[in-house]
Short mmCIF file of C-alpha atoms in Angstrom, two decimals:
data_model
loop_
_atom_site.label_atom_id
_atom_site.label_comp_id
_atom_site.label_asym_id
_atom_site.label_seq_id
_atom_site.Cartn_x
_atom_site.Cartn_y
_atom_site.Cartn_z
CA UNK A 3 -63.36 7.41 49.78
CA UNK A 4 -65.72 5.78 52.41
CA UNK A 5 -64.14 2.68 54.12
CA UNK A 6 -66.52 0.44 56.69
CA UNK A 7 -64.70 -1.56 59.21
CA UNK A 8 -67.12 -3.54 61.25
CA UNK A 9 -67.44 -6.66 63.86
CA UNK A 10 -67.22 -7.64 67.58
CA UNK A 11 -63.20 -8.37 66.82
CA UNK A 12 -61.76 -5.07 68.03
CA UNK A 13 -58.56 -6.22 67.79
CA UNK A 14 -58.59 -6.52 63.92
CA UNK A 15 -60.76 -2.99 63.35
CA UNK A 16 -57.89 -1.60 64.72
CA UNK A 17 -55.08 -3.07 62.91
CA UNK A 18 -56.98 -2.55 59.77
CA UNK A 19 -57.32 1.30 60.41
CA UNK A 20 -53.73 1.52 61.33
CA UNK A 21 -52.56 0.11 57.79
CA UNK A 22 -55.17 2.52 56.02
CA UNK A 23 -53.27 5.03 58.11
CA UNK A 24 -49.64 4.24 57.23
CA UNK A 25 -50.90 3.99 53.27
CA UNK A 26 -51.95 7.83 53.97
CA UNK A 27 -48.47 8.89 54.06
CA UNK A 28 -46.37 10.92 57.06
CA UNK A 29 -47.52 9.94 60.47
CA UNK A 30 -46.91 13.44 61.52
CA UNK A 31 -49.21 15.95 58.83
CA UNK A 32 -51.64 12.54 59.40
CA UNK A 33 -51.66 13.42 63.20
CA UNK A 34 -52.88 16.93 61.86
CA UNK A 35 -55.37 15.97 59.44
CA UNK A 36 -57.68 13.57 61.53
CA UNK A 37 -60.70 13.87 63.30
CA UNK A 38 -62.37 11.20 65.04
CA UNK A 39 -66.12 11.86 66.24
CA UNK A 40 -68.53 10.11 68.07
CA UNK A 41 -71.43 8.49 65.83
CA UNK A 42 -74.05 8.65 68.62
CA UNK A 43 -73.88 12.22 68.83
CA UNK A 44 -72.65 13.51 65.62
CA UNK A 45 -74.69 15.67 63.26
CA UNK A 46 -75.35 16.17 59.58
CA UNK A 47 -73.57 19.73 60.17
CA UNK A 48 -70.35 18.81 62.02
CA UNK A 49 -70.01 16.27 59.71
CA UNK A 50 -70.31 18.51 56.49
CA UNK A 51 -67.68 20.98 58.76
CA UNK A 52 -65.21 18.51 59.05
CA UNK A 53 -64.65 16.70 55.81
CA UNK A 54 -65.88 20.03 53.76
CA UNK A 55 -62.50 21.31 55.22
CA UNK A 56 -59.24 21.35 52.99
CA UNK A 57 -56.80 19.04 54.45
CA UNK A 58 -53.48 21.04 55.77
CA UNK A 59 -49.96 20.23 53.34
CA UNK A 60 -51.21 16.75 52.51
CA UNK A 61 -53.62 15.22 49.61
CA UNK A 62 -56.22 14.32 52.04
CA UNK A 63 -57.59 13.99 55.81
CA UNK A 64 -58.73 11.02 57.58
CA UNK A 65 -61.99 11.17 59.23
CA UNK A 66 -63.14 8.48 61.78
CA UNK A 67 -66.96 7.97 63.08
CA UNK A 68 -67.27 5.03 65.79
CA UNK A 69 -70.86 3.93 66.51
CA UNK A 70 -72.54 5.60 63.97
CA UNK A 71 -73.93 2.93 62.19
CA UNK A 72 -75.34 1.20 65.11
CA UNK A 73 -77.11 4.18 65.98
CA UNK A 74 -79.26 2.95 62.97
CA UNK A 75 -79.50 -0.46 64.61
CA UNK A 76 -83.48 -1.71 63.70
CA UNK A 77 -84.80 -2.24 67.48
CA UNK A 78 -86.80 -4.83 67.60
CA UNK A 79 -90.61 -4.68 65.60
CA UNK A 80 -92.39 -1.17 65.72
CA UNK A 81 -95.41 -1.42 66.97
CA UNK A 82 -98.25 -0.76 65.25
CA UNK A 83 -101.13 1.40 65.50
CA UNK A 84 -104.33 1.80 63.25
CA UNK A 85 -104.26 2.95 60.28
CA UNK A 86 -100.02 4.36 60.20
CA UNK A 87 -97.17 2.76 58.97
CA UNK A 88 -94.48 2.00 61.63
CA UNK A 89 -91.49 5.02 61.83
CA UNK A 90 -88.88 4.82 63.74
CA UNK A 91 -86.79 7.90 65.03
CA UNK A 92 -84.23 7.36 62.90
CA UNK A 93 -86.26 6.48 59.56
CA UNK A 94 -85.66 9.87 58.42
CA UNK A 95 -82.25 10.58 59.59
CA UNK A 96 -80.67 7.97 57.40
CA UNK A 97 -81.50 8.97 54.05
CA UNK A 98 -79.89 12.87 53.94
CA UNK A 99 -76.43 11.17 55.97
CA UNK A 100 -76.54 8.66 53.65
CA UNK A 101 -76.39 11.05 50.81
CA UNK A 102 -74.03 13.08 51.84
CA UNK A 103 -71.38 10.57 53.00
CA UNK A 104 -71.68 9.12 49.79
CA UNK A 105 -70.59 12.09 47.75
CA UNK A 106 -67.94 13.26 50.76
CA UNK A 107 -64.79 15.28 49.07
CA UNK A 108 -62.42 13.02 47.36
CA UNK A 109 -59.55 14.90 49.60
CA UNK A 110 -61.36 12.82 52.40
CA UNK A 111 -60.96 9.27 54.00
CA UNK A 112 -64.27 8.99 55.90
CA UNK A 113 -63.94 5.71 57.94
CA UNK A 114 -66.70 4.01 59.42
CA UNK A 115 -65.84 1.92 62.84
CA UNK A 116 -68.78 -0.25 64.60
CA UNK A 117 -69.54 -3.69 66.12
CA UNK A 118 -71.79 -5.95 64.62
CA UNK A 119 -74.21 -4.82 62.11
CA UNK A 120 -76.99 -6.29 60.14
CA UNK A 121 -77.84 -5.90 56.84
CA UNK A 122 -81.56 -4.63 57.69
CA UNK A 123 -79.36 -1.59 59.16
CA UNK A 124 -81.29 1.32 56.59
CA UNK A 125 -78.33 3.62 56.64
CA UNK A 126 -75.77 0.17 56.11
CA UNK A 127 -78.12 -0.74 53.42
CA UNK A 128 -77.59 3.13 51.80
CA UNK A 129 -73.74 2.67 52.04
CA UNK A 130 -72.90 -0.67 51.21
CA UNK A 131 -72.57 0.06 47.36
CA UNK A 132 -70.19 2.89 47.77
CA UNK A 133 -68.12 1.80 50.18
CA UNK A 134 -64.87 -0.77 50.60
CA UNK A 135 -66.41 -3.18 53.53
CA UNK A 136 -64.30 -4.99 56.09
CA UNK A 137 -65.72 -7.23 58.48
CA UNK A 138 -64.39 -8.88 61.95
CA UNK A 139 -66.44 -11.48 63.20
CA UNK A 140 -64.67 -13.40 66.34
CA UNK A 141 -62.14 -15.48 64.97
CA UNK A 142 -63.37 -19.24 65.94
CA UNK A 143 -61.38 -22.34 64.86
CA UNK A 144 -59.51 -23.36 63.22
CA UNK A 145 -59.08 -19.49 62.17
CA UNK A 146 -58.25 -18.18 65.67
CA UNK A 147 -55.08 -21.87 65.29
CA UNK A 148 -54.16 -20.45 62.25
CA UNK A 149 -53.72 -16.43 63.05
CA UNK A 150 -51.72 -17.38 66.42
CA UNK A 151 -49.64 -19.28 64.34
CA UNK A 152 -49.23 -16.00 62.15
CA UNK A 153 -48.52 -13.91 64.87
CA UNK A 154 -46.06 -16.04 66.93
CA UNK A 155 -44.45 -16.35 63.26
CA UNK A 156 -44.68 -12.43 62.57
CA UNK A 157 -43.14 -12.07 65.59
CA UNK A 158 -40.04 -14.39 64.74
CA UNK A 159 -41.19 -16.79 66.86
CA UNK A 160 -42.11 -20.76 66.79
CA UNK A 161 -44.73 -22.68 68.45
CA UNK A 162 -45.66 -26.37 68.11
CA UNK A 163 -49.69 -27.59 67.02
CA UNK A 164 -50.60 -28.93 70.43
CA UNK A 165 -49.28 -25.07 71.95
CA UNK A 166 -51.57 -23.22 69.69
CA UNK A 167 -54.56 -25.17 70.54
CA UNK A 168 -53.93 -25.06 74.17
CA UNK A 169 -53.10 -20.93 74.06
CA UNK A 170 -56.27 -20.73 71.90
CA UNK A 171 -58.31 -23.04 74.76
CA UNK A 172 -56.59 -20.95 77.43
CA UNK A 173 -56.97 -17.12 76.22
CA UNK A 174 -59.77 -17.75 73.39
CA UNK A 175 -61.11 -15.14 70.84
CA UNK A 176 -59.85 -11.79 72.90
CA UNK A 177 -56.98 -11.06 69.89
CA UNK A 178 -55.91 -8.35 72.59
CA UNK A 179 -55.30 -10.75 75.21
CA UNK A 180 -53.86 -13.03 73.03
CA UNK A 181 -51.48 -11.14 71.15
CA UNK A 182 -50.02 -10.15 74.49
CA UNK A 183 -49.66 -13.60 75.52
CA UNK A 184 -47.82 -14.34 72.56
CA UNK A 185 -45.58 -11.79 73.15
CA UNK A 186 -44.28 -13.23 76.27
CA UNK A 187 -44.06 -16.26 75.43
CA UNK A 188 -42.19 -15.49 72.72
CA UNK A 189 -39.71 -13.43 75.17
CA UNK A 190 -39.73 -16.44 77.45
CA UNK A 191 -39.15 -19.15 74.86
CA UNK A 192 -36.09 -16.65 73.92
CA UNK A 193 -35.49 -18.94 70.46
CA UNK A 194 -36.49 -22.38 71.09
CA UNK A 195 -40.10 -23.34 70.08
CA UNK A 196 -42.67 -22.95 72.19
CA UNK A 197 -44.41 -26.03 73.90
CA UNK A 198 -47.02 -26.57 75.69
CA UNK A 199 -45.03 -26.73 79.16
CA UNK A 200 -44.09 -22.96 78.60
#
Protein backbone atom coordinates (compact mmCIF):
# COMPACT_ATOMS: atom_id res chain seq x y z
CA UNK A 1 0.00 0.00 0.00
CA UNK A 2 1.62 3.35 -1.12
CA UNK A 3 0.38 6.38 0.97
CA UNK A 4 1.57 10.18 -0.21
CA UNK A 5 1.52 12.76 2.44
CA UNK A 6 2.51 16.06 1.03
CA UNK A 7 2.53 20.08 1.73
CA UNK A 8 4.49 22.94 3.43
CA UNK A 9 2.18 22.10 6.78
CA UNK A 10 4.63 19.88 8.65
CA UNK A 11 2.69 19.87 11.45
CA UNK A 12 -0.23 17.87 9.86
CA UNK A 13 2.28 15.31 7.70
CA UNK A 14 3.18 14.32 10.90
CA UNK A 15 0.07 13.76 12.72
CA UNK A 16 -1.22 11.99 9.71
CA UNK A 17 1.75 9.44 9.73
CA UNK A 18 1.37 8.94 13.38
CA UNK A 19 -2.40 7.71 13.00
CA UNK A 20 -1.30 5.44 9.93
CA UNK A 21 1.13 4.22 12.56
CA UNK A 22 -1.18 3.46 15.51
CA UNK A 23 -3.73 1.67 12.75
CA UNK A 24 -0.49 -0.66 12.14
CA UNK A 25 -0.90 -2.28 15.38
CA UNK A 26 1.82 -2.65 18.55
CA UNK A 27 4.00 0.37 18.86
CA UNK A 28 6.73 -1.91 19.90
CA UNK A 29 7.14 -4.86 16.75
CA UNK A 30 6.20 -1.29 14.70
CA UNK A 31 9.45 0.23 16.24
CA UNK A 32 11.10 -3.00 14.64
CA UNK A 33 9.59 -3.05 11.37
CA UNK A 34 10.33 0.59 10.05
CA UNK A 35 12.76 2.11 8.02
CA UNK A 36 12.87 5.59 7.15
CA UNK A 37 15.36 6.67 4.22
CA UNK A 38 16.35 9.68 2.73
CA UNK A 39 14.69 10.35 -0.86
CA UNK A 40 17.63 12.46 -2.12
CA UNK A 41 19.95 9.76 -1.81
CA UNK A 42 18.08 6.60 -1.97
CA UNK A 43 18.42 4.05 -4.76
CA UNK A 44 16.33 1.69 -6.84
CA UNK A 45 18.39 -1.18 -4.91
CA UNK A 46 18.08 -0.16 -1.24
CA UNK A 47 14.75 0.40 -1.90
CA UNK A 48 13.96 -3.13 -3.44
CA UNK A 49 16.25 -4.38 -0.07
CA UNK A 50 14.11 -2.88 2.25
CA UNK A 51 10.50 -3.46 1.43
CA UNK A 52 11.53 -6.96 -0.47
CA UNK A 53 12.26 -7.93 3.23
CA UNK A 54 9.64 -10.03 5.31
CA UNK A 55 8.44 -7.97 8.09
CA UNK A 56 9.54 -9.57 11.69
CA UNK A 57 6.16 -11.19 13.92
CA UNK A 58 3.81 -8.65 12.38
CA UNK A 59 1.58 -8.54 8.97
CA UNK A 60 3.59 -5.82 7.57
CA UNK A 61 6.51 -3.06 7.83
CA UNK A 62 6.28 0.56 7.45
CA UNK A 63 8.61 2.17 5.14
CA UNK A 64 9.11 6.02 5.08
CA UNK A 65 10.96 8.10 2.11
CA UNK A 66 11.15 12.03 2.88
CA UNK A 67 12.14 14.17 -0.13
CA UNK A 68 11.93 11.80 -2.67
CA UNK A 69 9.45 13.19 -4.72
CA UNK A 70 10.90 16.56 -4.84
CA UNK A 71 13.96 15.17 -6.06
CA UNK A 72 11.76 14.91 -9.27
CA UNK A 73 10.87 18.58 -8.88
CA UNK A 74 10.74 19.98 -12.91
CA UNK A 75 13.52 22.90 -12.59
CA UNK A 76 12.64 25.47 -14.42
CA UNK A 77 12.55 25.11 -18.71
CA UNK A 78 15.41 22.87 -20.22
CA UNK A 79 17.13 24.52 -22.48
CA UNK A 80 17.24 23.70 -25.77
CA UNK A 81 19.71 22.85 -28.27
CA UNK A 82 19.41 22.01 -32.09
CA UNK A 83 18.00 19.38 -33.21
CA UNK A 84 17.44 17.22 -29.35
CA UNK A 85 14.64 17.07 -27.26
CA UNK A 86 15.17 18.55 -23.74
CA UNK A 87 16.23 15.58 -20.88
CA UNK A 88 16.60 16.21 -17.72
CA UNK A 89 18.76 14.05 -15.24
CA UNK A 90 16.08 12.62 -13.77
CA UNK A 91 13.82 11.87 -16.98
CA UNK A 92 14.94 8.43 -16.84
CA UNK A 93 15.10 7.72 -13.23
CA UNK A 94 11.40 8.11 -12.73
CA UNK A 95 9.91 5.60 -14.82
CA UNK A 96 11.75 2.11 -13.33
CA UNK A 97 11.00 3.77 -9.37
CA UNK A 98 7.82 4.42 -10.46
CA UNK A 99 7.25 0.89 -11.42
CA UNK A 100 8.48 -0.68 -8.82
CA UNK A 101 6.87 1.31 -5.97
CA UNK A 102 3.78 0.66 -7.57
CA UNK A 103 3.83 -3.09 -7.35
CA UNK A 104 5.84 -2.91 -3.69
CA UNK A 105 4.88 -6.21 -1.46
CA UNK A 106 1.48 -6.01 -0.03
CA UNK A 107 3.31 -6.87 3.54
CA UNK A 108 4.58 -3.20 2.99
CA UNK A 109 3.37 0.39 3.94
CA UNK A 110 5.63 2.52 1.67
CA UNK A 111 4.92 6.17 2.74
CA UNK A 112 5.80 9.01 0.80
CA UNK A 113 6.64 12.41 2.93
CA UNK A 114 7.49 15.83 0.91
CA UNK A 115 6.67 19.57 0.78
CA UNK A 116 4.93 21.02 -1.92
CA UNK A 117 4.64 19.26 -5.14
CA UNK A 118 3.23 19.95 -8.50
CA UNK A 119 1.42 17.94 -10.61
CA UNK A 120 4.02 18.34 -13.63
CA UNK A 121 6.25 16.28 -10.98
CA UNK A 122 6.87 13.00 -13.74
CA UNK A 123 7.37 10.52 -10.97
CA UNK A 124 4.01 12.29 -8.90
CA UNK A 125 2.30 12.00 -12.16
CA UNK A 126 3.40 7.92 -12.26
CA UNK A 127 2.02 7.50 -8.66
CA UNK A 128 -0.92 9.43 -8.28
CA UNK A 129 -3.30 6.55 -9.52
CA UNK A 130 -2.03 4.01 -7.13
CA UNK A 131 -1.67 5.75 -4.29
CA UNK A 132 -4.04 7.22 -1.19
CA UNK A 133 -2.96 11.16 -1.45
CA UNK A 134 -2.97 13.54 1.49
CA UNK A 135 -2.20 17.01 1.12
CA UNK A 136 -1.21 19.97 3.71
CA UNK A 137 -1.28 23.21 2.30
CA UNK A 138 -0.82 26.10 5.15
CA UNK A 139 -3.93 26.33 6.88
CA UNK A 140 -5.18 30.11 6.08
CA UNK A 141 -8.54 31.44 7.41
CA UNK A 142 -10.95 30.84 8.44
CA UNK A 143 -9.41 27.11 8.47
CA UNK A 144 -6.39 27.90 10.67
CA UNK A 145 -9.99 29.80 13.35
CA UNK A 146 -11.56 26.72 12.98
CA UNK A 147 -8.62 23.93 13.78
CA UNK A 148 -7.48 26.14 16.96
CA UNK A 149 -10.82 25.93 17.99
CA UNK A 150 -10.46 22.00 17.53
CA UNK A 151 -7.45 21.76 19.31
CA UNK A 152 -8.12 24.02 22.36
CA UNK A 153 -11.44 21.76 22.34
CA UNK A 154 -9.41 18.36 21.92
CA UNK A 155 -7.55 19.44 24.56
CA UNK A 156 -10.61 20.02 27.00
CA UNK A 157 -10.23 23.39 26.77
CA UNK A 158 -12.46 26.68 25.83
CA UNK A 159 -11.63 29.77 24.08
CA UNK A 160 -13.87 32.67 23.03
CA UNK A 161 -14.10 33.97 18.88
CA UNK A 162 -12.21 37.20 19.40
CA UNK A 163 -9.16 34.74 21.29
CA UNK A 164 -8.85 32.54 18.32
CA UNK A 165 -8.50 35.28 15.90
CA UNK A 166 -6.05 37.13 17.94
CA UNK A 167 -3.83 33.65 18.73
CA UNK A 168 -4.20 33.01 14.96
CA UNK A 169 -2.95 36.96 14.21
CA UNK A 170 -0.31 36.45 16.90
CA UNK A 171 1.35 32.85 16.13
CA UNK A 172 -0.14 32.39 12.41
CA UNK A 173 0.12 29.20 10.21
CA UNK A 174 3.26 27.47 12.25
CA UNK A 175 0.65 24.47 13.66
CA UNK A 176 3.90 23.66 15.78
CA UNK A 177 4.07 26.90 17.36
CA UNK A 178 0.62 27.07 17.75
CA UNK A 179 -0.30 23.93 19.20
CA UNK A 180 2.21 24.74 21.90
CA UNK A 181 0.67 27.94 22.59
CA UNK A 182 -2.49 26.37 23.06
CA UNK A 183 -1.21 24.18 25.40
CA UNK A 184 -0.33 26.79 27.81
CA UNK A 185 -2.88 28.61 27.62
CA UNK A 186 -4.93 26.00 28.25
CA UNK A 187 -2.72 25.21 31.55
CA UNK A 188 -2.98 28.88 32.41
CA UNK A 189 -6.70 29.36 31.84
CA UNK A 190 -6.80 26.13 34.30
CA UNK A 191 -10.88 25.78 33.40
CA UNK A 192 -12.25 29.06 32.69
CA UNK A 193 -12.39 30.10 28.96
CA UNK A 194 -9.82 31.64 27.47
CA UNK A 195 -9.96 35.44 26.52
CA UNK A 196 -8.17 37.53 24.85
CA UNK A 197 -6.47 39.17 28.08
CA UNK A 198 -4.81 35.68 28.77
Amino acid sequence: MLYILSGQDDFSIHQSLEELKKSMGDPTMLAVNTTTLDGKDVTLDQLKNVCDTPPFLTERRLVIIKGLLEHFEPKGKPKRKKGNTPTTNNQNKDKPLAEYISNVPDTTLLVLIDGKISSKNPLFKELSSKAKIRSFPLLREPQLRQWIQGRVAGEGGNISSPAVALLATLVGSNLWTMSNEINKLILFASGHCIEVGD
